[in-house]
Amino acid sequence: MILLTTALYCEAKPFIKALGLKKDLTMRSHELFRSEDCALIVSGIGKTNAAIATTLLLHLYSDHEHGVVGNIGIAGAASHEKGELRLIHKVREAATGTNFYPEQLLRTETAESSLETFDMPVTDPALLDQKESLVDMEASGFVQAASRFVDNSRFFLFKCVSDNLECGVLSAQIIESLIEPHTDTILRYARSLHALHLDSQIEILTGQEKKLLDKVSKHLSLTKNEEHLLEQAAVGHKIRTGDITRGLYPALKVELESVEHAKQIFHETRSSLSTP
Amino acid sequence: MKHDHHSQHRKFSHVYVEEDALGYPDTDRILEKFKKATVIPIQNYKEILNRSKQNWRVQKESQKLILAKRHDEFLYPGSDIAPNFSHPNFYYNALSLNCVYNCHYCYLQGMYPSAHTVVFVNHQDYLNATDARLRELGSMYLCLSYDTDLLAFEGIIPRASEWIEFCSTRPELIIEIRTKSVNIHSFCDKEPLPNVVFAWTLSPQNYIDSYEQLTPPLKKRLAAMKELAERGWKVRACIDPVLAVRDWREEYTGLTQSLFTELTPEMINDISIGTFRMPERYFSKTLKIRKDSELFHLPFHKEHGRISYPEKRDSEMKESVKEAVLEQHYPEEKVFVL
Ligand code: SF4
């Protein structure tokens, strides 16, 4: 699952188009767009809004263990060319001086940069901690919320330079035109990161083996804790011997006479699976 | 839309540099070595090392370097899990944290939440602290940088060489450099010192293949040991951790045979034998990272906050390896069973 957050609808538009996302009309608090394997939420401006929207999005997709989540938008910069895209490797929250470091795992052609999140638009470069930093109003909220839910190798931030800290408001059209040329680059990165996490998944038991375990658990009316213990024993057995079926089938064949009998079979099965 | 995937960053593609580490010659030396790396200023190395929710395994595939200044704890008294070789003043230090190798059984996975490597650049402070303690105690046995493989890092920062230099004028200080690396070229032409012990961790090649990823093969470790021993350096063989996996008896007998085929008993200063053990608090964390490794799905015994093999199996293994060593006519008084 690829999850995206933007502050404004015009920042989201190129992604909605590229991914064929459909608006979720049941969502009242936010503009949320979905497809089968992607979702995008528009947070509104500011770090609190970013944190709320990120939390909502990650809560909605909390069962997608290997999903990745990105924050995309425009940012000011004292020393960069307008239109440049940057992958963010450090986020500093100006109000608190707290730093956050999203993990950098993938090689990309996009240059990296640090970014500072302010509560108000910034026009004075002297306010920056590092003069080459980008400036926005959402990133620290996004990072703080994201890092509550997912490990820090599963979120990323891309920012496109929109101004050189001049005063003034950009039209939605201009913002969209700044982001649009980078859509493909950002989505490729998101897909690669997602693929990396899928690849790094450690699945020891196959789907069929899990079903068999489930059958045995039901047959023996195991408690959640007993189920867990049996699964642990099965995982160890699978790693050592490559097979769990022979260890589990006998339990299924037993005609149970009582609760005590079921417990006895559970202990015997677990112990035979645990013996190297 | 293109679907070709980005490849992962190479090792040390990024170097995080603490503000306090700036200005140290070691910082400049290391950054010079990683000219292409992205340098990211940080306030404190713990901002990276101790972040919550880190993914150890994906980090290990794309390890980063952190340059930091150590403010205290330049020496630690030896723990009961590490061997002290009967020396009363047994200490170790932490010149670096985390390792470039990737051993399944490494306790560092449970110790630090991150796989990234820290190098402390204020090395002189370690030397000064050691001198001060030496003055107090009169003598000391010091294991260099337990929480890494220092020699594997020698090409990046030559700490082992610097300590050997330090030892050359301090005969009352004995240092042990514990390693799986074969990075020995810088010591080959140096005058051997009686107070420096190079200690090689040895495992059967089949286990190296399965559980000690990225480490040099057994043959090369033995060749490196031999080379230094022939040049007069003290070398120790550490058959530790002995692992209770398939065919362990035959595997460790084979290992001792390989050891004594390559080196004569006289070349080996001493031999230490230890079975797998780990503090319980690190074990549970390591298990999460290594849940697909056979090493963590064996019968274990828990006692006094420490995980090891069940007593009977444990002593059987130690005995068996010791016997295999003694069969090679190695003097018993030079075998330390931990
Ligand atoms: S060589 Fe030592 S420190 Fe390095 S990973 Fe292996 S066990 Fe850990």
Coordinates of C-alpha atoms and ligand atoms in Angstrom, one line a residue:
Chain A
M1 CA 0.0 0.0 0.0
I2 CA 1.3 3.5 -0.9
L3 CA -0.1 6.3 1.2
L4 CA 0.5 9.9 0.5
T5 CA -0.2 13.2 2.3
T6 CA -0.2 16.7 0.9
A7 CA -1.2 20.0 2.4
L8 CA -3.2 21.3 -0.6
Y9 CA -5.5 19.8 -3.2
C10 CA -3.4 21.3 -6.0
E11 CA -0.3 19.4 -4.7
A12 CA -2.4 16.2 -4.7
K13 CA -3.9 16.6 -8.1
P14 CA -1.0 15.2 -10.2
F15 CA -1.0 12.0 -8.0
I16 CA -4.8 11.6 -8.1
K17 CA -4.6 11.7 -11.9
A18 CA -1.5 9.5 -12.3
L19 CA -2.8 6.9 -9.9
G20 CA -6.5 7.1 -10.9
L21 CA -7.6 7.7 -7.4
K22 CA -11.3 8.1 -6.5
K23 CA -12.6 10.5 -3.9
D24 CA -14.0 8.7 -0.8
L25 CA -17.3 10.5 -0.3
T26 CA -17.9 8.9 3.0
M27 CA -15.0 10.8 4.6
R28 CA -16.3 14.0 6.0
S29 CA -13.3 15.5 7.8
H30 CA -10.8 15.3 5.0
E31 CA -10.5 15.0 1.3
L32 CA -9.4 11.4 0.9
F33 CA -8.7 9.7 -2.5
R34 CA -8.3 5.9 -2.9
S35 CA -7.5 3.1 -5.3
E36 CA -6.9 -0.5 -4.5
D37 CA -3.3 -0.1 -3.6
C38 CA -2.9 3.7 -3.0
A39 CA -4.5 6.4 -0.9
L40 CA -3.9 10.1 -0.6
I41 CA -5.2 12.5 2.0
V42 CA -5.2 16.3 1.8
S43 CA -4.3 17.6 5.3
G44 CA -4.6 21.4 5.1
I45 CA -1.8 23.8 6.0
G46 CA 0.3 23.5 9.1
K47 CA 2.0 20.9 11.1
T48 CA -1.0 20.1 13.3
N49 CA -3.1 19.5 10.3
A50 CA -0.4 17.4 8.8
A51 CA -0.2 15.3 12.0
I52 CA -4.0 14.8 12.2
A53 CA -4.3 13.7 8.5
T54 CA -1.3 11.4 8.7
T55 CA -2.7 9.8 11.8
L56 CA -6.1 9.3 10.2
L57 CA -4.6 7.8 7.1
L58 CA -2.3 5.4 8.9
H59 CA -5.2 4.5 11.2
L60 CA -7.4 3.7 8.2
Y61 CA -4.7 1.5 6.8
S62 CA -3.2 0.1 10.0
D63 CA -3.5 -3.5 8.8
H64 CA -1.2 -2.8 5.8
E65 CA 1.9 -3.8 7.7
H66 CA 4.4 -3.2 4.8
G67 CA 2.9 0.0 3.4
V68 CA 4.9 3.2 3.0
V69 CA 3.8 6.7 3.6
G70 CA 5.0 9.9 2.0
N71 CA 4.5 13.7 2.5
I72 CA 4.7 15.7 -0.7
G73 CA 4.4 19.4 -1.2
I74 CA 6.0 22.7 -2.0
A75 CA 8.7 24.4 0.1
G76 CA 10.6 27.6 0.2
A77 CA 14.3 27.8 0.0
A78 CA 16.9 30.6 0.2
S79 CA 19.4 29.0 -2.1
H80 CA 17.7 26.6 -4.5
E81 CA 16.2 27.0 -7.9
K82 CA 12.4 27.1 -8.2
G83 CA 11.0 23.8 -9.4
E84 CA 13.8 21.7 -8.0
L85 CA 12.7 18.5 -6.3
R86 CA 14.4 17.4 -3.0
L87 CA 14.3 14.2 -1.0
I88 CA 14.4 15.2 2.7
H89 CA 16.9 13.5 5.0
K90 CA 16.5 15.7 8.0
V91 CA 13.5 17.6 9.4
R92 CA 13.9 20.2 12.0
E93 CA 11.0 21.6 13.9
A94 CA 11.9 25.3 14.3
A95 CA 9.6 25.9 17.3
T96 CA 11.1 23.1 19.5
G97 CA 14.5 22.6 17.8
T98 CA 13.8 18.9 17.6
N99 CA 15.3 17.0 14.7
F100 CA 13.9 13.9 12.8
Y101 CA 15.8 11.8 10.4
P102 CA 13.9 9.7 7.9
E103 CA 15.9 6.6 6.9
Q104 CA 17.6 6.9 3.5
L105 CA 17.6 3.5 1.9
L106 CA 17.3 4.0 -1.8
R107 CA 19.6 5.4 -4.4
T108 CA 17.8 8.1 -6.3
E109 CA 18.8 10.8 -8.7
T110 CA 16.9 13.4 -6.7
A111 CA 19.2 15.5 -4.6
E112 CA 18.7 15.4 -0.8
S113 CA 18.2 18.2 1.5
S114 CA 17.4 19.1 5.1
L115 CA 14.1 20.9 5.8
E116 CA 12.8 23.2 8.6
T117 CA 9.2 23.3 9.6
F118 CA 8.0 26.7 10.8
D119 CA 4.6 27.7 12.2
M120 CA 4.4 30.8 10.0
P121 CA 5.6 31.6 6.5
V122 CA 9.3 32.5 6.6
T123 CA 10.8 35.4 4.6
D124 CA 14.0 35.9 6.5
P125 CA 16.8 33.4 5.7
A126 CA 18.5 34.3 9.0
L127 CA 15.8 32.3 10.8
L128 CA 17.1 29.1 9.3
D129 CA 19.3 26.8 11.3
Q130 CA 21.1 25.7 8.2
K131 CA 21.1 28.2 5.3
E132 CA 20.7 25.5 2.7
S133 CA 17.6 24.0 4.3
L134 CA 14.2 24.1 2.7
V135 CA 11.3 25.6 4.6
D136 CA 7.7 24.3 5.0
M137 CA 4.9 24.2 7.5
E138 CA 3.9 20.5 7.6
A139 CA 6.9 18.1 7.6
S140 CA 7.6 17.9 11.4
G141 CA 3.9 17.2 12.0
F142 CA 3.9 14.5 9.4
V143 CA 7.1 12.8 10.7
Q144 CA 5.9 12.8 14.3
A145 CA 2.6 11.2 13.4
A146 CA 4.1 8.7 10.9
S147 CA 6.8 7.6 13.3
R148 CA 4.1 6.7 15.9
F149 CA 2.7 4.1 13.5
V150 CA 5.4 2.9 11.2
D151 CA 9.2 2.4 11.4
N152 CA 11.3 5.2 10.1
S153 CA 12.4 3.4 7.0
R154 CA 8.8 3.4 5.8
F155 CA 8.2 7.1 5.5
F156 CA 9.6 9.7 3.1
L157 CA 9.3 13.3 2.2
F158 CA 9.7 15.0 -1.2
K159 CA 9.5 18.8 -1.5
C160 CA 9.5 20.9 -4.6
V161 CA 11.0 24.4 -4.3
S162 CA 8.3 26.9 -5.0
D163 CA 9.8 30.2 -3.9
N164 CA 13.0 31.9 -2.6
L165 CA 11.4 33.0 0.7
E166 CA 9.6 35.9 -1.0
C167 CA 6.3 37.1 0.4
G168 CA 3.3 36.3 -1.7
V169 CA 0.8 33.6 -2.5
L170 CA 1.1 31.2 -5.4
S171 CA -1.9 30.2 -7.4
A172 CA -3.2 26.6 -7.3
Q173 CA -2.3 26.3 -11.0
I174 CA 1.3 27.3 -10.5
I175 CA 1.7 24.9 -7.5
E176 CA 0.2 22.0 -9.6
S177 CA 2.6 22.8 -12.4
L178 CA 5.6 22.8 -10.1
I179 CA 4.7 19.3 -8.7
E180 CA 3.4 17.7 -11.8
P181 CA 6.8 17.1 -13.6
H182 CA 8.0 15.2 -10.5
T183 CA 5.0 12.9 -10.2
D184 CA 6.7 9.9 -11.9
T185 CA 10.0 10.3 -9.9
I186 CA 8.1 10.4 -6.6
L187 CA 5.9 7.4 -7.4
R188 CA 8.8 5.3 -8.6
Y189 CA 10.5 6.0 -5.3
A190 CA 7.4 5.1 -3.3
R191 CA 7.0 1.9 -5.2
S192 CA 10.6 0.9 -4.8
L193 CA 10.4 1.5 -1.1
H194 CA 7.3 -0.5 -0.9
A195 CA 8.9 -3.3 -2.8
L196 CA 11.9 -3.3 -0.6
H197 CA 9.7 -3.7 2.5
L198 CA 7.8 -6.5 0.9
D199 CA 11.0 -8.2 0.0
S200 CA 12.4 -7.9 3.5
Q201 CA 9.3 -9.5 5.0
I202 CA 10.1 -12.7 6.9
E203 CA 7.4 -15.2 6.3
I204 CA 8.4 -18.6 7.7
L205 CA 5.1 -20.5 7.5
T206 CA 3.2 -20.8 4.2
G207 CA -0.4 -19.9 3.8
Q208 CA -1.3 -23.6 3.9
E209 CA 0.8 -24.2 7.0
K210 CA -1.0 -21.4 8.7
K211 CA -4.3 -22.9 7.8
L212 CA -3.3 -26.2 9.2
L213 CA -2.2 -24.5 12.5
D214 CA -5.5 -22.8 12.6
K215 CA -7.3 -26.1 12.2
V216 CA -5.3 -27.7 15.0
S217 CA -6.0 -24.7 17.3
K218 CA -9.7 -24.9 16.6
H219 CA -9.7 -28.7 17.0
L220 CA -8.0 -28.4 20.4
S221 CA -10.0 -25.2 21.4
L222 CA -6.8 -23.4 22.2
T223 CA -6.7 -20.1 24.0
K224 CA -4.9 -17.2 22.3
N225 CA -1.8 -17.7 24.4
E226 CA -1.7 -21.4 23.6
E227 CA -2.2 -20.7 19.9
H228 CA 0.8 -18.4 20.1
L229 CA 2.9 -21.0 21.9
L230 CA 2.0 -23.6 19.3
E231 CA 2.8 -21.3 16.5
Q232 CA 6.2 -20.5 18.0
A233 CA 7.0 -24.2 18.3
A234 CA 5.8 -24.7 14.7
V235 CA 8.0 -21.9 13.4
G236 CA 11.1 -23.3 15.1
H237 CA 10.3 -26.8 13.8
K238 CA 9.9 -25.5 10.3
I239 CA 13.2 -23.7 10.4
R240 CA 15.0 -26.8 11.7
T241 CA 13.3 -29.4 9.6
G242 CA 11.6 -27.6 6.8
D243 CA 8.2 -29.3 7.5
I244 CA 5.5 -28.9 10.1
T245 CA 2.8 -31.1 8.7
R246 CA 4.0 -34.4 10.1
G247 CA 4.2 -32.8 13.5
L248 CA 0.7 -31.3 13.4
Y249 CA -1.4 -33.9 11.7
P250 CA -1.5 -36.5 14.5
A251 CA -3.2 -33.8 16.7
L252 CA -6.0 -33.5 14.2
K253 CA -6.6 -37.2 14.1
V254 CA -7.2 -37.6 17.9
E255 CA -10.8 -37.9 18.9
L256 CA -11.0 -35.7 22.0
E257 CA -12.7 -37.0 25.0
S258 CA -12.5 -34.0 27.3
V259 CA -11.0 -30.5 27.8
E260 CA -8.2 -32.1 29.8
H261 CA -7.5 -34.5 26.9
A262 CA -7.3 -31.6 24.5
K263 CA -4.8 -29.9 26.8
Q264 CA -2.7 -33.0 26.9
I265 CA -2.7 -33.3 23.1
F266 CA -1.7 -29.6 22.9
H267 CA 1.3 -30.2 25.3
E268 CA 2.4 -33.3 23.5
T269 CA 2.2 -31.6 20.0
R270 CA 4.0 -28.6 21.3
S271 CA 6.7 -30.6 22.9
S272 CA 7.3 -32.8 19.8
L273 CA 7.6 -29.7 17.7
S274 CA 10.0 -28.2 20.1
T275 CA 12.4 -31.2 20.2
P276 CA 15.2 -30.7 17.7
Chain B
M1 CA 4.8 5.0 -15.8
K2 CA 8.1 3.2 -15.3
H3 CA 8.2 0.4 -12.7
D4 CA 12.0 -0.2 -12.6
H5 CA 13.0 -0.2 -9.0
H6 CA 15.7 1.9 -7.3
S7 CA 18.6 -0.1 -5.9
Q8 CA 19.6 0.3 -2.2
H9 CA 22.3 2.7 -1.1
R10 CA 25.7 1.2 -0.7
K11 CA 27.2 0.9 2.8
F12 CA 28.1 4.3 4.3
S13 CA 26.3 6.3 1.6
H14 CA 25.4 8.7 4.4
V15 CA 27.6 10.0 7.2
Y16 CA 25.9 11.7 10.2
V17 CA 28.3 14.0 11.9
E18 CA 27.7 15.3 15.4
E19 CA 28.4 19.0 16.0
D20 CA 30.8 18.1 18.7
A21 CA 32.7 15.8 16.4
L22 CA 33.5 18.6 13.9
G23 CA 37.1 19.8 14.0
Y24 CA 38.7 16.5 15.1
P25 CA 41.3 15.2 12.7
D26 CA 39.6 11.7 12.6
T27 CA 36.4 13.3 11.4
D28 CA 38.3 15.0 8.5
R29 CA 40.2 11.7 7.8
I30 CA 37.0 9.7 7.6
L31 CA 35.1 12.2 5.6
E32 CA 38.0 12.3 3.2
K33 CA 37.6 8.6 2.7
F34 CA 33.8 8.9 2.0
K35 CA 34.0 11.9 -0.4
K36 CA 30.8 10.8 -2.2
A37 CA 28.8 10.3 1.0
T38 CA 26.0 12.7 1.9
V39 CA 27.0 14.4 5.1
I40 CA 24.2 15.2 7.5
P41 CA 24.9 17.3 10.6
I42 CA 23.3 16.0 13.8
Q43 CA 23.3 17.2 17.4
N44 CA 23.9 13.9 19.1
Y45 CA 24.6 10.4 17.8
K46 CA 21.7 9.1 19.9
E47 CA 19.3 11.0 17.7
I48 CA 20.1 8.4 15.1
L49 CA 21.1 5.4 17.1
N50 CA 18.3 5.5 19.6
R51 CA 15.4 6.5 17.4
S52 CA 12.3 4.6 18.1
K53 CA 10.8 2.2 15.6
Q54 CA 13.9 1.4 13.5
N55 CA 14.1 -1.5 11.1
W56 CA 17.3 -3.3 11.9
R57 CA 17.4 -5.6 9.0
V58 CA 16.8 -3.1 6.3
Q59 CA 19.3 -0.7 7.9
K60 CA 21.9 -3.5 7.9
E61 CA 21.5 -3.7 4.1
S62 CA 22.3 0.0 3.8
Q63 CA 24.4 0.8 6.9
K64 CA 25.3 4.4 7.7
L65 CA 28.2 5.9 9.5
I66 CA 27.8 8.2 12.5
L67 CA 30.8 10.3 13.8
A68 CA 30.5 11.3 17.4
K69 CA 32.4 12.5 20.4
R70 CA 32.4 10.4 23.5
H71 CA 32.0 12.4 26.7
D72 CA 32.5 9.7 29.3
E73 CA 32.8 5.9 29.9
F74 CA 36.1 5.5 28.2
L75 CA 36.6 2.2 30.1
Y76 CA 34.2 -0.4 31.4
P77 CA 35.0 -3.2 33.9
G78 CA 34.8 -6.6 32.2
S79 CA 31.4 -8.4 32.3
D80 CA 31.0 -12.0 33.4
I81 CA 29.9 -13.0 29.9
A82 CA 33.3 -12.1 28.5
P83 CA 36.5 -14.0 29.3
N84 CA 39.1 -12.3 31.6
F85 CA 42.0 -14.8 31.1
S86 CA 42.7 -14.7 34.8
H87 CA 43.7 -11.1 34.8
P88 CA 42.4 -9.2 37.9
N89 CA 42.2 -5.8 36.2
F90 CA 40.1 -6.7 33.2
Y91 CA 38.5 -3.8 31.3
Y92 CA 37.1 -3.2 27.9
N93 CA 36.3 -0.1 25.9
A94 CA 33.9 1.0 23.2
L95 CA 35.8 2.9 20.5
S96 CA 33.0 2.1 18.0
L97 CA 29.4 0.8 18.2
N98 CA 28.0 -1.8 15.8
C99 CA 29.8 -3.8 13.2
V100 CA 30.2 -4.2 9.5
Y101 CA 29.7 -7.9 9.7
N102 CA 26.4 -9.6 10.1
C103 CA 26.5 -12.5 12.5
H104 CA 23.1 -14.0 13.4
Y105 CA 24.2 -14.5 17.0
C106 CA 25.6 -11.1 17.6
Y107 CA 24.3 -9.5 20.8
L108 CA 24.7 -6.0 19.4
Q109 CA 21.3 -6.5 17.6
G110 CA 19.7 -6.7 21.0
M111 CA 21.9 -4.0 22.5
Y112 CA 21.3 -1.1 20.1
P113 CA 18.0 -0.2 18.4
S114 CA 19.9 0.7 15.2
A115 CA 22.3 -1.2 12.8
H116 CA 24.2 2.0 11.9
T117 CA 27.8 2.2 13.0
V118 CA 29.1 4.9 15.4
V119 CA 32.8 5.9 15.4
F120 CA 34.0 8.0 18.3
V121 CA 36.5 10.5 16.9
N122 CA 38.0 11.9 20.2
H123 CA 40.4 9.0 20.4
Q124 CA 43.0 10.8 22.5
D125 CA 40.4 10.9 25.4
Y126 CA 40.4 7.1 25.5
L127 CA 44.1 6.9 25.6
N128 CA 44.3 9.5 28.4
A129 CA 41.6 7.7 30.4
T130 CA 43.5 4.4 30.0
D131 CA 46.7 6.1 31.2
A132 CA 45.0 7.5 34.2
R133 CA 43.6 4.0 35.2
L134 CA 46.9 2.4 34.5
R135 CA 48.6 4.8 37.0
E136 CA 45.9 3.8 39.6
L137 CA 46.1 0.1 39.1
G138 CA 49.6 -0.6 37.9
S139 CA 48.6 -3.0 35.2
M140 CA 45.5 -3.7 33.1
Y141 CA 44.1 -6.2 30.6
L142 CA 42.1 -4.3 28.1
C143 CA 39.8 -5.7 25.4
L144 CA 39.7 -3.2 22.6
S145 CA 36.2 -2.2 21.4
Y146 CA 34.1 -5.2 22.3
D147 CA 31.0 -3.7 20.5
T148 CA 32.4 -4.0 17.0
D149 CA 35.0 -5.8 15.0
L150 CA 37.8 -3.2 15.2
L151 CA 40.1 -4.8 12.7
A152 CA 37.3 -4.9 10.1
F153 CA 37.3 -1.1 10.4
E154 CA 41.1 -0.7 10.1
G155 CA 40.9 0.6 6.5
I156 CA 38.5 3.3 7.6
I157 CA 40.2 4.4 10.8
P158 CA 43.4 2.5 12.0
R159 CA 42.5 2.2 15.6
A160 CA 44.2 -1.2 16.2
S161 CA 47.5 0.4 14.8
E162 CA 47.1 3.4 17.1
W163 CA 46.6 1.1 20.2
I164 CA 49.6 -1.0 19.3
E165 CA 51.6 2.2 19.1
F166 CA 50.3 3.2 22.5
C167 CA 51.1 -0.2 24.0
S168 CA 54.7 -0.1 22.7
T169 CA 55.6 2.2 25.6
R170 CA 53.3 0.7 28.2
P171 CA 54.4 -2.9 29.0
E172 CA 52.0 -3.0 31.9
L173 CA 49.0 -2.7 29.6
I174 CA 48.0 -5.9 27.8
I175 CA 45.5 -5.4 24.9
E176 CA 43.3 -8.0 23.1
I177 CA 42.2 -7.3 19.6
R178 CA 39.3 -9.7 19.0
T179 CA 38.4 -10.2 15.3
K180 CA 37.1 -12.2 12.4
S181 CA 38.8 -9.9 10.0
V182 CA 42.0 -10.6 8.0
N183 CA 43.0 -7.0 7.8
I184 CA 46.6 -7.6 9.1
H185 CA 48.9 -6.0 6.5
S186 CA 49.6 -3.0 8.6
F187 CA 51.0 -5.1 11.5
C188 CA 53.1 -7.5 9.4
D189 CA 56.1 -5.3 9.2
K190 CA 55.9 -4.0 12.8
E191 CA 58.0 -5.3 15.6
P192 CA 55.8 -7.7 17.6
L193 CA 54.9 -6.7 21.1
P194 CA 54.5 -9.2 23.9
N195 CA 51.6 -7.2 25.4
V196 CA 49.3 -7.4 22.3
V197 CA 47.1 -10.4 21.7
F198 CA 45.3 -10.9 18.4
A199 CA 42.3 -13.1 19.1
W200 CA 40.6 -14.7 16.2
T201 CA 37.0 -16.0 16.5
L202 CA 36.9 -19.3 14.6
S203 CA 33.8 -21.2 13.4
P204 CA 33.4 -24.2 11.1
Q205 CA 33.1 -23.0 7.5
N206 CA 29.6 -24.4 7.1
Y207 CA 28.5 -22.2 10.1
I208 CA 30.4 -19.2 8.7
D209 CA 28.4 -19.6 5.5
S210 CA 25.1 -19.9 7.4
Y211 CA 25.5 -17.6 10.4
E212 CA 28.4 -15.2 9.9
Q213 CA 27.5 -13.2 6.8
L214 CA 30.1 -10.9 5.3
T215 CA 32.9 -12.3 7.4
P216 CA 36.1 -13.8 5.9
P217 CA 36.2 -17.5 5.4
L218 CA 37.9 -19.8 7.9
K219 CA 40.9 -20.5 5.6
K220 CA 41.7 -16.8 5.4
R221 CA 41.3 -16.3 9.1
L222 CA 43.7 -19.2 9.8
A223 CA 46.1 -17.9 7.2
A224 CA 46.1 -14.4 8.9
M225 CA 46.6 -16.0 12.3
K226 CA 49.5 -18.0 11.0
E227 CA 51.1 -15.0 9.3
L228 CA 51.1 -12.9 12.5
A229 CA 52.2 -15.9 14.7
E230 CA 55.1 -16.5 12.4
R231 CA 56.1 -12.9 12.7
G232 CA 56.2 -13.3 16.5
W233 CA 52.8 -11.8 17.5
K234 CA 50.7 -13.5 20.1
V235 CA 47.6 -15.1 18.6
R236 CA 44.7 -16.6 20.4
A237 CA 42.1 -18.9 19.0
C238 CA 38.5 -18.3 20.2
I239 CA 36.2 -21.2 19.5
D240 CA 33.3 -19.1 20.7
P241 CA 30.4 -19.2 20.4
V242 CA 30.1 -22.9 19.9
L243 CA 26.7 -23.4 18.3
A244 CA 24.4 -26.3 19.0
V245 CA 23.2 -26.8 15.4
R246 CA 23.3 -29.8 13.1
D247 CA 26.4 -32.0 13.3
W248 CA 28.1 -29.7 15.8
R249 CA 30.4 -32.4 17.1
E250 CA 31.8 -33.3 13.7
E251 CA 31.9 -29.6 12.6
Y252 CA 33.9 -28.5 15.6
T253 CA 36.2 -31.5 15.4
G254 CA 36.8 -30.6 11.8
L255 CA 37.5 -27.0 12.9
T256 CA 40.2 -28.0 15.4
Q257 CA 41.8 -30.2 12.8
S258 CA 41.9 -27.3 10.3
L259 CA 43.3 -25.1 13.0
F260 CA 46.2 -27.4 13.8
T261 CA 46.8 -28.2 10.2
E262 CA 47.5 -24.5 9.6
L263 CA 49.3 -23.7 12.9
T264 CA 51.5 -25.7 15.2
P265 CA 50.5 -25.8 19.0
E266 CA 53.5 -23.5 19.8
M267 CA 52.2 -20.8 17.5
I268 CA 48.9 -20.5 19.5
N269 CA 49.2 -18.5 22.7
D270 CA 46.0 -19.9 24.1
I271 CA 42.6 -21.2 23.1
S272 CA 39.3 -20.1 24.6
I273 CA 36.1 -22.1 24.2
G274 CA 32.7 -20.8 24.9
T275 CA 29.2 -21.8 24.0
F276 CA 26.4 -19.5 22.8
R277 CA 25.2 -17.2 25.6
M278 CA 23.4 -13.9 25.7
P279 CA 21.9 -11.5 28.3
E280 CA 18.2 -12.2 28.3
R281 CA 17.3 -8.6 27.6
Y282 CA 19.2 -8.7 24.3
F283 CA 18.0 -12.2 23.4
S284 CA 14.3 -11.3 23.1
K285 CA 15.1 -8.3 20.9
T286 CA 17.5 -10.4 18.8
L287 CA 14.9 -13.1 18.4
K288 CA 12.6 -10.6 16.7
I289 CA 15.3 -9.7 14.2
R290 CA 16.4 -13.3 13.6
K291 CA 13.2 -15.1 13.9
D292 CA 14.1 -17.0 10.7
S293 CA 17.5 -18.2 12.0
E294 CA 17.8 -21.7 13.3
L295 CA 20.1 -20.4 16.1
F296 CA 17.2 -19.0 18.0
H297 CA 14.9 -22.0 17.7
L298 CA 16.9 -24.4 19.9
P299 CA 16.3 -25.5 23.4
F300 CA 17.6 -22.8 25.8
H301 CA 18.1 -22.4 29.5
K302 CA 17.5 -19.1 31.3
E303 CA 19.3 -18.3 34.5
H304 CA 20.3 -15.1 36.3
G305 CA 19.1 -13.0 33.3
R306 CA 21.2 -14.9 30.9
I307 CA 20.2 -17.3 28.1
S308 CA 22.4 -20.3 27.2
Y309 CA 22.0 -23.9 26.2
P310 CA 20.6 -26.4 28.8
E311 CA 23.3 -27.3 31.2
K312 CA 23.8 -30.9 30.0
R313 CA 24.1 -29.9 26.4
D314 CA 26.3 -26.9 27.3
S315 CA 28.9 -28.9 29.2
E316 CA 28.8 -31.7 26.7
M317 CA 29.6 -29.3 23.9
K318 CA 32.4 -27.6 25.9
E319 CA 33.9 -30.9 26.8
S320 CA 33.7 -32.2 23.3
V321 CA 35.5 -29.2 21.8
K322 CA 38.1 -29.2 24.5
E323 CA 38.7 -32.9 23.9
A324 CA 39.1 -32.2 20.2
V325 CA 41.7 -29.5 21.0
L326 CA 43.6 -31.7 23.5
E327 CA 43.7 -34.5 20.9
Q328 CA 45.8 -32.2 18.9
H329 CA 48.4 -32.3 21.7
Y330 CA 47.7 -28.8 22.8
P331 CA 48.6 -28.2 26.5
E332 CA 45.6 -28.2 28.7
E333 CA 46.8 -25.3 30.9
K334 CA 46.5 -23.0 27.8
V335 CA 42.8 -23.9 27.2
F336 CA 40.3 -21.6 28.8
V337 CA 36.7 -22.9 28.9
L338 CA 34.3 -20.1 29.6
Ligands
SF4_1 S1 32.0 -9.9 14.1 FE1 31.4 -9.8 16.3 S2 30.7 -7.7 16.5 FE2 30.7 -8.2 14.4 S3 28.6 -8.9 13.9 FE3 29.9 -10.7 14.3 S4 29.6 -11.1 16.4 FE4 28.9 -9.0 16.1

